[in-house]
Coordinates of C-alpha atoms in Angstrom, one line a residue:
M906 CA 0.0 0.1 0.0
N907 CA 1.1 3.4 -0.9
P908 CA 2.4 5.5 2.2
D909 CA -0.1 8.3 1.4
D910 CA -2.9 5.9 1.4
I911 CA -1.7 4.4 4.8
F912 CA -1.6 8.0 6.4
L913 CA -4.8 9.1 4.8
A914 CA -6.5 5.8 6.0
R915 CA -5.4 6.8 9.6
A916 CA -7.0 10.3 9.1
I917 CA -10.2 8.6 8.0
E918 CA -10.0 6.3 11.1
L919 CA -9.7 9.2 13.5
A920 CA -12.7 11.0 11.7
S921 CA -14.8 7.9 12.4
L922 CA -13.7 7.4 16.0
G923 CA -14.2 11.1 16.9
S924 CA -17.6 11.4 15.3
Q925 CA -18.7 7.9 16.7
Q926 CA -17.9 9.2 20.2
G927 CA -20.0 12.2 19.5
D928 CA -16.9 14.6 19.9
G929 CA -17.7 16.5 16.7
G930 CA -18.0 16.4 12.9
P931 CA -16.5 13.4 10.9
F932 CA -13.2 14.8 10.4
G933 CA -9.6 13.5 11.2
A934 CA -6.1 14.6 10.5
V935 CA -2.5 13.4 10.9
I936 CA 0.8 15.1 10.3
V937 CA 3.8 13.1 9.0
H938 CA 7.4 13.9 9.2
D939 CA 10.2 11.6 7.7
G940 CA 7.6 8.9 7.4
K941 CA 6.4 9.0 10.9
I942 CA 3.1 10.3 12.4
I943 CA 4.1 13.2 14.7
G944 CA 0.6 14.8 15.1
E945 CA -2.9 13.5 14.9
G946 CA -6.4 14.6 15.9
W947 CA -10.1 14.6 15.2
N948 CA -12.8 17.1 15.3
R949 CA -13.8 17.9 19.0
V950 CA -16.0 21.1 18.5
V951 CA -18.9 19.6 20.2
V952 CA -17.2 18.0 23.1
T953 CA -15.1 21.0 23.9
T954 CA -17.5 23.7 22.9
D955 CA -14.7 25.2 20.9
P956 CA -15.4 26.1 17.3
T957 CA -11.7 26.0 16.6
A958 CA -11.2 22.3 17.8
H959 CA -10.8 21.0 14.2
A960 CA -8.9 17.8 13.5
E961 CA -6.2 19.7 11.5
I962 CA -5.5 22.3 14.4
A963 CA -5.2 19.5 16.9
A964 CA -2.8 17.7 14.6
I965 CA -0.8 20.9 14.0
R966 CA -0.5 21.6 17.6
M967 CA 0.7 18.1 18.5
A968 CA 3.1 18.1 15.6
C969 CA 4.7 21.4 16.6
A970 CA 5.1 20.2 20.2
A971 CA 6.7 17.0 18.9
L972 CA 9.2 18.9 16.9
G973 CA 9.7 21.9 19.2
H974 CA 8.9 24.5 16.6
F975 CA 6.1 26.5 15.2
H976 CA 7.0 25.6 11.6
L977 CA 6.3 22.3 10.1
S978 CA 8.3 22.6 6.9
G979 CA 9.0 19.3 5.3
C980 CA 5.8 17.8 6.8
T981 CA 2.6 16.7 5.1
L982 CA -0.9 17.0 6.5
Y983 CA -3.3 14.2 5.7
A984 CA -6.9 15.1 6.3
S985 CA -10.1 13.1 5.9
S986 CA -11.6 16.1 4.1
E987 CA -10.3 19.2 2.3
P988 CA -9.4 21.6 5.1
C989 CA -11.8 24.5 5.8
P990 CA -10.6 28.0 5.5
M991 CA -9.4 28.2 9.2
C992 CA -7.4 24.9 8.9
L993 CA -6.0 25.7 5.6
S994 CA -4.7 29.2 7.0
A995 CA -3.3 27.3 9.8
A996 CA -1.5 24.9 7.5
Y997 CA 0.0 28.0 5.7
W998 CA 1.0 29.6 9.0
A999 CA 2.6 26.3 10.0
R1000 CA 4.4 26.2 6.6
L1001 CA 3.4 22.7 6.0
G1002 CA 4.9 21.5 2.6
R1003 CA 2.0 19.3 1.4
I1004 CA -1.7 18.6 2.1
V1005 CA -3.4 15.3 1.1
F1006 CA -7.1 14.9 1.6
A1007 CA -9.7 12.3 0.9
N1008 CA -13.1 14.0 0.6
S1009 CA -13.7 17.4 -1.2
R1010 CA -15.3 20.5 0.0
A1011 CA -18.4 19.6 -2.1
E1012 CA -18.6 16.1 -0.3
A1013 CA -18.5 17.8 3.1
A1014 CA -21.1 20.5 2.0
A1015 CA -23.4 17.7 0.9
I1016 CA -23.7 16.5 4.6
G1017 CA -24.0 20.2 6.1
F1018 CA -20.4 21.2 6.4
C1019 CA -20.4 24.1 3.6
D1020 CA -17.7 26.7 3.9
D1021 CA -18.8 28.5 0.7
E1022 CA -20.1 31.5 2.6
L1023 CA -16.8 31.9 4.5
Y1024 CA -14.8 31.6 1.3
D1025 CA -17.0 34.4 -0.2
E1026 CA -16.7 36.6 2.8
L1027 CA -12.9 36.3 2.8
A1028 CA -12.8 37.4 -0.8
R1029 CA -14.7 40.7 0.2
D1030 CA -13.2 44.0 1.4
C1031 CA -13.5 44.4 5.1
G1032 CA -16.2 47.0 4.8
E1033 CA -18.3 44.6 2.7
R1034 CA -18.2 41.6 5.2
R1035 CA -21.2 40.3 7.2
V1036 CA -19.3 40.7 10.4
I1037 CA -18.8 44.4 11.0
M1038 CA -15.1 45.3 11.0
E1039 CA -13.9 48.8 12.2
H1040 CA -10.4 50.2 11.9
R1041 CA -9.5 52.4 14.9
P1042 CA -5.9 53.2 14.8
L1043 CA -5.4 54.4 18.4
P1044 CA -2.4 56.6 19.4
G1045 CA 0.4 54.1 20.4
A1046 CA -1.3 51.2 18.8
L1047 CA 1.9 50.7 16.7
E1048 CA 4.3 50.9 19.5
P1049 CA 4.3 47.1 20.5
M1050 CA 4.8 46.3 16.8
R1051 CA 7.6 48.8 16.4
D1052 CA 9.2 47.5 19.6
W1053 CA 9.1 43.8 18.5
A1054 CA 10.5 44.6 15.1
A1055 CA 13.3 46.7 16.7
N1056 CA 14.2 44.0 19.2
P1057 CA 17.2 42.1 17.8
Q1058 CA 16.2 39.1 19.9
H1059 CA 12.7 38.7 18.5
T1060 CA 11.9 35.4 16.9
P1061 CA 11.0 35.9 13.3
Y1062 CA 8.0 34.1 11.9

């Protein structure tokens, strides 16, 4: 069996396990580095009452802890379904090198997990979004950013 299929099958197994326990939606994820799983998780939105408790986020957190770094360059994320916008963003922030998924956005949408509205919202200008966003540049607001940038000991992202 192809290694991608093995790791993807584990993500699907986690999706089934989590949803059967009633933890959340039917989503699972694993992160692999050098042929070994270093992070895994399943959706725990319901059980934790945390809308960010997605499988991919859990796997990213575990993998970062395993590597002792907040970048996952050279790692692959295997997800039972195409990552939602939040998880896709987290994958980019973590600098994952590759994402492999089993089910498409359309297949997830067919059972009630449709992210189209969010994708549409993100494509709009801030002033046109459903959630009201206001830019209020208070005096001194830039100071923490300037201080961080000027500190030669800061950790670059």
